[in-house]
Short mmCIF file of C-alpha atoms and ligand atoms in Angstrom, two decimals:
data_model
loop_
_atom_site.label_atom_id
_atom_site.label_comp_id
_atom_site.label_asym_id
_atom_site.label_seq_id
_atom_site.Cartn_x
_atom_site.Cartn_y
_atom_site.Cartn_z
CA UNK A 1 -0.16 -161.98 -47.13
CA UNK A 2 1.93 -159.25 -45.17
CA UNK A 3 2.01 -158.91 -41.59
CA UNK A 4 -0.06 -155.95 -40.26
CA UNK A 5 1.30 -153.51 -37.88
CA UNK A 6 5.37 -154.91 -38.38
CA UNK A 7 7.82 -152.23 -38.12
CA UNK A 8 7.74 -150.58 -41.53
CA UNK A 9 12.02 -150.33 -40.99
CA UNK A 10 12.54 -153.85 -39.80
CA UNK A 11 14.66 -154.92 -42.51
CA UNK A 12 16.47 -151.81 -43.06
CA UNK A 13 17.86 -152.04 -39.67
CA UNK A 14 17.91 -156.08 -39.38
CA UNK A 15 20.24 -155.19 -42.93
CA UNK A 16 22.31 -152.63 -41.14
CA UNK A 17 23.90 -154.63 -38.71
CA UNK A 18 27.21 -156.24 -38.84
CA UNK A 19 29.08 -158.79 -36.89
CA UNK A 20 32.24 -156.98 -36.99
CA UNK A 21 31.28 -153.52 -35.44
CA UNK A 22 28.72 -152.27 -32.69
CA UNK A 23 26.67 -149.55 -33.64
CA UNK A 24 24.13 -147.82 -31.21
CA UNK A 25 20.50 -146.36 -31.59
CA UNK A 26 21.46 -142.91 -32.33
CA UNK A 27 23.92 -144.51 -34.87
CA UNK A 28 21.88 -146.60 -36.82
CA UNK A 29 18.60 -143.84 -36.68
CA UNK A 30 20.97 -141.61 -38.44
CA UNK A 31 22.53 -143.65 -41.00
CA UNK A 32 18.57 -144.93 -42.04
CA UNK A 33 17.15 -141.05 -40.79
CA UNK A 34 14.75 -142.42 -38.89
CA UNK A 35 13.71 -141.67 -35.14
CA UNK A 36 15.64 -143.18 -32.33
CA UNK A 37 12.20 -144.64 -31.19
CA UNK A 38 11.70 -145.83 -34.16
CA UNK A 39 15.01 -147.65 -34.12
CA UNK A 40 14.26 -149.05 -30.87
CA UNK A 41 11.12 -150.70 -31.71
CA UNK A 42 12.62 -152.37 -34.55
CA UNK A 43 15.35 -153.63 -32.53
CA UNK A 44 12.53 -154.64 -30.05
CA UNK A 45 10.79 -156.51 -32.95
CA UNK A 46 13.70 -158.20 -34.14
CA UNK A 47 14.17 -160.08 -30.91
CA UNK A 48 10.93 -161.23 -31.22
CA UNK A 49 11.27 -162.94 -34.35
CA UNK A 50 14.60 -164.84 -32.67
CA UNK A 51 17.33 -162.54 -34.83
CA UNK A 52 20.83 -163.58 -34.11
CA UNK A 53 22.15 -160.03 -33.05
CA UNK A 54 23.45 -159.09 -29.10
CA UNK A 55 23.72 -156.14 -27.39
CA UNK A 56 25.87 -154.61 -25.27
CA UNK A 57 24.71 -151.90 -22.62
CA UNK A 58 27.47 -149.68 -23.14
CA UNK A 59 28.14 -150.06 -27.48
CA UNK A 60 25.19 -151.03 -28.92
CA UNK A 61 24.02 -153.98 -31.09
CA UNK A 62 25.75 -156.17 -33.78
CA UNK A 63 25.14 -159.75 -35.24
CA UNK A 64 26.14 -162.68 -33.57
CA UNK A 65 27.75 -163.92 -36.88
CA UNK A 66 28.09 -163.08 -40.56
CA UNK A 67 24.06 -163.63 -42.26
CA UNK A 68 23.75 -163.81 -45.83
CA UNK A 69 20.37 -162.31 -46.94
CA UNK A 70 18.57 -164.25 -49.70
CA UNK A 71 18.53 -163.00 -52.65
CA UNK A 72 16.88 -164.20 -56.18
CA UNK A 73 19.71 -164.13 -58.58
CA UNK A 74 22.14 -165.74 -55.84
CA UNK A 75 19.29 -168.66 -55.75
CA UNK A 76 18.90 -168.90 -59.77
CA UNK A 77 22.71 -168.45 -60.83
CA UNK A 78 22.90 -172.23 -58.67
CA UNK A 79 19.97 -173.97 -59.97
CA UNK A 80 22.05 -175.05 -63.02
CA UNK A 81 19.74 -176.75 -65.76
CA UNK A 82 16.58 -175.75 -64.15
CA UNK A 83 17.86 -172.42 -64.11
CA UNK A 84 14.40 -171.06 -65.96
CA UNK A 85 12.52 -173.71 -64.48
CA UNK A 86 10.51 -171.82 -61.82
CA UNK A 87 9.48 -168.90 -60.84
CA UNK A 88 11.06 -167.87 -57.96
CA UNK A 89 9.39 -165.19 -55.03
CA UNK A 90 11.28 -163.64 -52.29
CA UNK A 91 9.12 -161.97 -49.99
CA UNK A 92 10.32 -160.24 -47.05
CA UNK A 93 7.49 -161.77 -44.50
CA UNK A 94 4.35 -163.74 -44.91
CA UNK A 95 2.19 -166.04 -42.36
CA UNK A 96 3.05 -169.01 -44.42
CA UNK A 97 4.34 -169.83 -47.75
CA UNK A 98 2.69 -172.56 -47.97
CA UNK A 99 -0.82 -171.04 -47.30
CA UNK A 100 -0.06 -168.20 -49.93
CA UNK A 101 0.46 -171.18 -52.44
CA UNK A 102 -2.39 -173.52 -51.49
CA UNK A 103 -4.96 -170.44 -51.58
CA UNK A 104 -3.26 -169.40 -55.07
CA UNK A 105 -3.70 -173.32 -55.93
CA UNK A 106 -7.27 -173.68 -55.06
CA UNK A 107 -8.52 -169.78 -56.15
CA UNK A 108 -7.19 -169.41 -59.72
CA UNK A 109 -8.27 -171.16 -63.22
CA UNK A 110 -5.35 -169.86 -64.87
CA UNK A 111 -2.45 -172.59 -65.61
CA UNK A 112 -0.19 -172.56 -62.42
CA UNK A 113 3.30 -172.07 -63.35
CA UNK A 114 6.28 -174.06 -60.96
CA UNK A 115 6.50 -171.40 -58.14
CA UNK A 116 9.54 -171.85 -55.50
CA UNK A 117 7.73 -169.17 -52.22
CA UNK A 118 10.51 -168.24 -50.23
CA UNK A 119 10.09 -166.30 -47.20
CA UNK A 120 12.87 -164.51 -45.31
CA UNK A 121 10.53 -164.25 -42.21
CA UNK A 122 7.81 -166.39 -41.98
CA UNK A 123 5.49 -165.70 -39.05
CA UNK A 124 2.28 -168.72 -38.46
CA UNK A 125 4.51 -171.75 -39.81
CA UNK A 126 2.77 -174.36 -39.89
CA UNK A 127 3.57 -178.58 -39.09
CA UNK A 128 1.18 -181.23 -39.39
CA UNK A 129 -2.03 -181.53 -37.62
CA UNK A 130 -2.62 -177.95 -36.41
CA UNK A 131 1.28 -177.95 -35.29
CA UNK A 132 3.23 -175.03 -35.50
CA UNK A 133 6.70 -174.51 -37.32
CA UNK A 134 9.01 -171.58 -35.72
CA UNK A 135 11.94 -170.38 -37.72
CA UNK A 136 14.25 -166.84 -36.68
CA UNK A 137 15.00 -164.00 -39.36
CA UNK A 138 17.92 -164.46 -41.16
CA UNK A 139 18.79 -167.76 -39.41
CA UNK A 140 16.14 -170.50 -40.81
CA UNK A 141 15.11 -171.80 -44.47
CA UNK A 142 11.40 -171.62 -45.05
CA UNK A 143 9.77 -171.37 -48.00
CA UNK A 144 7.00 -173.69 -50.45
CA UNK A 145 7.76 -175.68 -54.33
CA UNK A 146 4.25 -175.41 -55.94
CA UNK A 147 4.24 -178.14 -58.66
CA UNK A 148 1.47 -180.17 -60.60
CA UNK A 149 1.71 -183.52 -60.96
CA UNK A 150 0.17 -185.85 -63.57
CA UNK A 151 -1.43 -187.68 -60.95
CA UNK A 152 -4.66 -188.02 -59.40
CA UNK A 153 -3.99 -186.75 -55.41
CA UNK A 154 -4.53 -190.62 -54.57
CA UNK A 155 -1.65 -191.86 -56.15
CA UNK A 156 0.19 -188.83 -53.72
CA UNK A 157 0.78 -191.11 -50.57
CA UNK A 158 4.67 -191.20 -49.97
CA UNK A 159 5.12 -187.76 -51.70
CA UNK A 160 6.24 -186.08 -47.70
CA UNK A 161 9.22 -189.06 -47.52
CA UNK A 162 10.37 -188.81 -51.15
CA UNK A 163 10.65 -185.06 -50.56
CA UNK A 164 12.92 -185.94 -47.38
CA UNK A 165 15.10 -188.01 -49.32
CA UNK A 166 15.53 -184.78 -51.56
CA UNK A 167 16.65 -182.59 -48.51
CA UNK A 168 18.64 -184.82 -47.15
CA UNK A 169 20.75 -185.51 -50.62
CA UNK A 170 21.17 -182.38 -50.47
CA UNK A 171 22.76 -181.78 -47.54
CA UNK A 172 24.84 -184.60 -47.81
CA UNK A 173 26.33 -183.38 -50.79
CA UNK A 174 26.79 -179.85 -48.73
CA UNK A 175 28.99 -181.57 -46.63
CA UNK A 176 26.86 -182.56 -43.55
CA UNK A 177 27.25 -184.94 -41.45
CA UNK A 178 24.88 -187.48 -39.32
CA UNK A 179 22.04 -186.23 -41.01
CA UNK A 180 18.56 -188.39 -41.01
CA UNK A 181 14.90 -188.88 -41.64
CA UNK A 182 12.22 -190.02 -39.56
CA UNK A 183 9.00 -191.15 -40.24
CA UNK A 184 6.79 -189.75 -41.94
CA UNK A 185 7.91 -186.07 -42.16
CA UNK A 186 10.92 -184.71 -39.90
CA UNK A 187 14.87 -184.13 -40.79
CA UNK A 188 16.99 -184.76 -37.64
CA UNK A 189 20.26 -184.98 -36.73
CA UNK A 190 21.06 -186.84 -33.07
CA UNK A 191 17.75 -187.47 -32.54
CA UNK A 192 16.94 -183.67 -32.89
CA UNK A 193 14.86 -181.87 -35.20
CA UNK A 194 16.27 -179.44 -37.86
CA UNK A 195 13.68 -179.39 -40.19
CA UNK A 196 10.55 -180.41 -41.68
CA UNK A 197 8.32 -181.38 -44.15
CA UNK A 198 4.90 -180.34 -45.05
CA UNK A 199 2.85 -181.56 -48.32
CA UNK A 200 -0.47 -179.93 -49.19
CA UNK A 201 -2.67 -180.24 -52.36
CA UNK A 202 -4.06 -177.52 -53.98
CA UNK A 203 -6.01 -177.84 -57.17
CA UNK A 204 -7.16 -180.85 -58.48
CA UNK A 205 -8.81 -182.57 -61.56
CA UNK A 206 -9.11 -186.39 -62.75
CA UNK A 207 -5.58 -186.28 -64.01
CA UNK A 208 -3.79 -183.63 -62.50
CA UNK A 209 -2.80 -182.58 -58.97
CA UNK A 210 -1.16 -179.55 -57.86
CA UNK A 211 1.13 -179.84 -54.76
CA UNK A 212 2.61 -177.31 -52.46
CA UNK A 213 5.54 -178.69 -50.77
CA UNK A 214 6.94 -176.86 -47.74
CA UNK A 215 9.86 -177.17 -45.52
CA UNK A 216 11.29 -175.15 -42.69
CA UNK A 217 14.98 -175.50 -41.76
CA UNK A 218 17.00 -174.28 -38.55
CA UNK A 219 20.44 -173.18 -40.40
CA UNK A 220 21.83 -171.77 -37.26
CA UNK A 221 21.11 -170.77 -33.71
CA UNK A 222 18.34 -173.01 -33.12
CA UNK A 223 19.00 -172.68 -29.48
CA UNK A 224 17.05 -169.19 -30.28
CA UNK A 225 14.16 -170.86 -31.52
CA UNK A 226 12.28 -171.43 -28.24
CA UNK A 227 12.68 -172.66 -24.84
CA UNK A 228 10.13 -175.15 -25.53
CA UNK A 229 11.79 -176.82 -28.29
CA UNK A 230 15.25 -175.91 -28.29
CA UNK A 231 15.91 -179.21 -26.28
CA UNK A 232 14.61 -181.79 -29.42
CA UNK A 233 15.97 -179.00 -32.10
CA UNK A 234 19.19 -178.50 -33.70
CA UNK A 235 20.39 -176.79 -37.59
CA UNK A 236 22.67 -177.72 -40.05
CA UNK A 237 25.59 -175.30 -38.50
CA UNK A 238 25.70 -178.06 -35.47
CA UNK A 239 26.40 -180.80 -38.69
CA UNK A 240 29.25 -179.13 -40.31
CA UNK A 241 26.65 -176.95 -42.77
CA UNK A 242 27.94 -173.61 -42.90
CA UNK A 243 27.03 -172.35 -46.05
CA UNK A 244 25.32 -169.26 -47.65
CA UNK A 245 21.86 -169.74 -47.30
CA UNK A 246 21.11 -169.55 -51.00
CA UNK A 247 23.19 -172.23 -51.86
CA UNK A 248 21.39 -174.51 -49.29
CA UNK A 249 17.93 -173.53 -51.07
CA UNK A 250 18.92 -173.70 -54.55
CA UNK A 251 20.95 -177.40 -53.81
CA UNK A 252 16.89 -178.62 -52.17
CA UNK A 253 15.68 -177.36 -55.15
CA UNK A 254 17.79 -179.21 -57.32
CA UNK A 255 17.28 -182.47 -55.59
CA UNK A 256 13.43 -181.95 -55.37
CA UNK A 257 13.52 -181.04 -59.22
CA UNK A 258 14.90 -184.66 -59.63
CA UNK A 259 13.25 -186.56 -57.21
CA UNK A 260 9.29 -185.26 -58.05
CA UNK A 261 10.58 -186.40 -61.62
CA UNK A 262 11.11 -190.02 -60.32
CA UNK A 263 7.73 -189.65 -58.35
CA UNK A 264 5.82 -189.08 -61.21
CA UNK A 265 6.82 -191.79 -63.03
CA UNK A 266 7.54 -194.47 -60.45
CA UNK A 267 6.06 -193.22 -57.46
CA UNK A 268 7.63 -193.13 -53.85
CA UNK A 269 8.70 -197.21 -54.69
CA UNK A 270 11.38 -195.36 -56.57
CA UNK A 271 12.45 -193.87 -53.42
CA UNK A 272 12.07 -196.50 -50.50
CA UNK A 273 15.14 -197.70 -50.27
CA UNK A 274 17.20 -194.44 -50.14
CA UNK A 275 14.52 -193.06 -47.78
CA UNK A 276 14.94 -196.56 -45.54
CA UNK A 277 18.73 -196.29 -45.56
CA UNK A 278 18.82 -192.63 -43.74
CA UNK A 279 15.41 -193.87 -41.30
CA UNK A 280 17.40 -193.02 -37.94
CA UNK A 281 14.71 -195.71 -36.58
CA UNK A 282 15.57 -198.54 -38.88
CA UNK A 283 15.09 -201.60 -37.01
CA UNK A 284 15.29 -199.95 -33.69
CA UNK A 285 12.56 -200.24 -30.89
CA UNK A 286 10.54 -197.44 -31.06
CA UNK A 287 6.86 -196.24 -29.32
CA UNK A 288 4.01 -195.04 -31.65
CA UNK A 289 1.38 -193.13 -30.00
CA UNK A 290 -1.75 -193.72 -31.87
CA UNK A 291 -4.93 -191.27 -32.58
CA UNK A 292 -6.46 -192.78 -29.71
CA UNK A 293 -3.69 -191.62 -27.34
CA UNK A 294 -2.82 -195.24 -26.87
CA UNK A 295 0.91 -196.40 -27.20
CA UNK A 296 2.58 -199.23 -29.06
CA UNK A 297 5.36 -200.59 -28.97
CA UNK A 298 7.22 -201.87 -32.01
CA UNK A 299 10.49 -202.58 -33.86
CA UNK A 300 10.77 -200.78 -37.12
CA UNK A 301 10.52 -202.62 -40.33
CA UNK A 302 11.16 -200.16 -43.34
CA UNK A 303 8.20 -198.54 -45.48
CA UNK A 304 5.44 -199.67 -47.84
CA UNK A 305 5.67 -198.62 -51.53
CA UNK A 306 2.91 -195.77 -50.55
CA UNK A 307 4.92 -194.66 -47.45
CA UNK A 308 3.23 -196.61 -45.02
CA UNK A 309 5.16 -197.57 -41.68
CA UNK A 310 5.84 -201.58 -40.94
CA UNK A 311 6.01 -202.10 -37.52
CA UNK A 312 6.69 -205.71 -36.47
CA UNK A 313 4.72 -206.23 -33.29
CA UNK A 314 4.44 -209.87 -31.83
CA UNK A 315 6.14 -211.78 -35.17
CA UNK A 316 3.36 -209.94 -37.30
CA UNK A 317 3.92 -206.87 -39.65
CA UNK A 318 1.52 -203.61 -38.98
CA UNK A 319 1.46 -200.65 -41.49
CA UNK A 320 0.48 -197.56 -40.27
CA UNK A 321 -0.37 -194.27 -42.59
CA UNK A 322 1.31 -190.96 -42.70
CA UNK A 323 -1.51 -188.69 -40.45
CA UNK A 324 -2.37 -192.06 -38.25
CA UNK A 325 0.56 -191.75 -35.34
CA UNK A 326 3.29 -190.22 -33.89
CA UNK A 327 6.73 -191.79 -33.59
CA UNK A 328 9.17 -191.57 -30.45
CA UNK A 329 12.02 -193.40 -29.64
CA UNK A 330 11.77 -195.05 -26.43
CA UNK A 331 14.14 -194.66 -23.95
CA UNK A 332 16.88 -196.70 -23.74
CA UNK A 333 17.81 -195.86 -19.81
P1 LIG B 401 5.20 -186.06 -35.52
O1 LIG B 401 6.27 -186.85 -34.84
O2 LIG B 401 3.87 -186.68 -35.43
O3 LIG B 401 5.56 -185.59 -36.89
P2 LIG B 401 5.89 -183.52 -34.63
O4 LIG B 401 5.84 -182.93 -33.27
O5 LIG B 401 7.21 -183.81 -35.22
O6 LIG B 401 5.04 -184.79 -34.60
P3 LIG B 401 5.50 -181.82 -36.92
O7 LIG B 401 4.27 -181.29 -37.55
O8 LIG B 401 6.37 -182.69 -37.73
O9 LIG B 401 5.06 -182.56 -35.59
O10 LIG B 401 6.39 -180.60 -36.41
C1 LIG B 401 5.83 -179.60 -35.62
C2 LIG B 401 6.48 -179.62 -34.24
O11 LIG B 401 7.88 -179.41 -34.34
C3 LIG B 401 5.99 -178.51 -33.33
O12 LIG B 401 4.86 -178.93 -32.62
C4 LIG B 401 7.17 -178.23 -32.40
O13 LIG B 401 7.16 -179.10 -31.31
C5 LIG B 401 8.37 -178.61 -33.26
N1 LIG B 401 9.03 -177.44 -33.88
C6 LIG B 401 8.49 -176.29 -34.34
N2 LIG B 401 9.41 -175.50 -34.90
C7 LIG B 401 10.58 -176.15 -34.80
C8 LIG B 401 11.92 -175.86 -35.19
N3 LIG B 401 12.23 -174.74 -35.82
N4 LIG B 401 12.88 -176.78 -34.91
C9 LIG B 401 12.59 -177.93 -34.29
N5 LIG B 401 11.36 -178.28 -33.90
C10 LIG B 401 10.35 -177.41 -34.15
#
């Protein structure tokens, strides 16, 4: 899926741009011989989709720090033994990756291969429930692991958390710090989002189901993501993560390799107690707000084998299912 009507030069001039120099309209249309309007509109478009560059009036426009574009041999030569495992797709833009792969999934009787989607601009992300997931060019991580899974899409329950304990392994062994999961789907640091976790099924028979795992990450700047948001948001830069973004990919791919092996033959009970271990909510007091817009209020008492969440609520144990409720901490003022 492309986006209609994007500038047909966007990533010729997003690529362009350094953080060491300034270069101006008339600079830049000439280097890519393209029209100064041109140029401008690009620039224009670029702000839209939240990329890190700033301008001065009287020089022109550079980036606000070094970006390393993504590239598909930097992401394979770090996969180690899974290497040939999966194909790998770099688009320049799409809606969502995980769409593409779910509509792939669900419209095709040929064999589906293990697919890693990754988009360097991705422009409807999506979250759960009809929630939207923003991400900035050449400053987030999005992109979708299409896998199928001897298992019948029952036996799926969990699969959102074990894939969190997979991104957060990795980051940990990146270096970051203060990193953490909470329930049933977001990565956070401080209380504050930096990424997240969606898990869709595709195709499905008795015995087999295919998955499409996606997750969005805020690697730097999220402060450009959105007024909205950029209060409960933060990225990995903010927890000592300054890495190339392909390494950051292909180290969540490695880690998601691994755990979806342990999922498939244990199942997410494999998992609970390294996903309980980095719940930021552990044990704490927290407020669920329920389908029916009412609130409870419960401490925290780990995860069922399926992913369920035990709240302990008047000396008695309540599981609630990923989809059911929304979890907040409650204010400890
Ligand atoms: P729940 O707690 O029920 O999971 P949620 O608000 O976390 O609710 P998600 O589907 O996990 O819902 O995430 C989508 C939400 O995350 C959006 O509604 C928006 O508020 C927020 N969001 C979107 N993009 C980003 C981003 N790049 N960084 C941080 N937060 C974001």
């Amino acid at each position: 899926m492309t986006i209609k009507n994007m500038n047909y030069h966007l990533f010729r001039i997003a690529k362009i741009l350094n953080e060491h120099e300034y270069q101006n309209v008339i600079d830049i249309s000439k280097k890519l011989t393209i029209s100064p309007s041109t140029v401008m509109d690009a620039l224009k478009e670029l702000e839209s989709y939240r990329f890190p560059f700033q301008h001065s009036k009287s020089q022109g426009y550079r980036l606000a720090y070094a970006i390393t574009w993504l590239s598909e041999r930097s992401i394979r030569s770090k996969l180690g033994s899974i290497k040939e495992k999966y194909m790998i797709e770099l688009i320049e833009t799409t809606e969502s990756t995980n769409t593409d792969l779910v509509l792939r999934s669900q419209s095709t009787d040929v064999e589906l291969v293990p697919t890693v989607r990754v988009a360097e601009l991705q422009t409807k992300g999506r979250g759960r429930r009809g929630r939207f997931w923003l991400s900035g060019l050449g400053s987030s991580l999005t992109f979708s692991v299409m896998r199928t899974l001897k298992l019948p899409p029952k036996e799926i329950s969990g699969l959102s958390l074990a894939v969190g304990v997979s991104v957060i392994t990795a980051l940990e062994k990146l270096g970051g710090t203060e990193f953490y999961l909470k329930w049933p789907n977001d990565i956070i640091r401080k209380n504050k989002k930096i990424g997240g976790v969606l898990v869709e099924v595709g195709k499905i028979t008795p015995l087999e189901t295919s998955i499409i795992i996606g997750i969005g990450i805020n690697v730097r700047g999220y402060h450009l993501i959105d007024d909205s948001i950029s209060l409960s948001a933060s990225d990995l830069y903010s927890g000592g993560i300054n890495l190339d973004r392909n390494l950051i990919l292909s180290s969540i791919i490695v880690e998601l390799d691994q755990v979806l092996i342990q999922f498939s033959d244990h199942g997410f009970e494999a998992l609970r107690e390294s996903w309980q271990r980095r719940h930021y909510y552990e044990n704490k007091l927290v407020q669920l707000i329920l389908n029916n817009q009412k609130n409870l209020l419960g401490l925290v008492k780990g995860v069922t084998s399926r992913g369920a969440l035990r709240i302990e609520k008047s000396g008695q144990i309540i599981e609630f299912t990923v989809g059911e409720i929304s979890l907040r901490e409650v204010n400890k003022n």
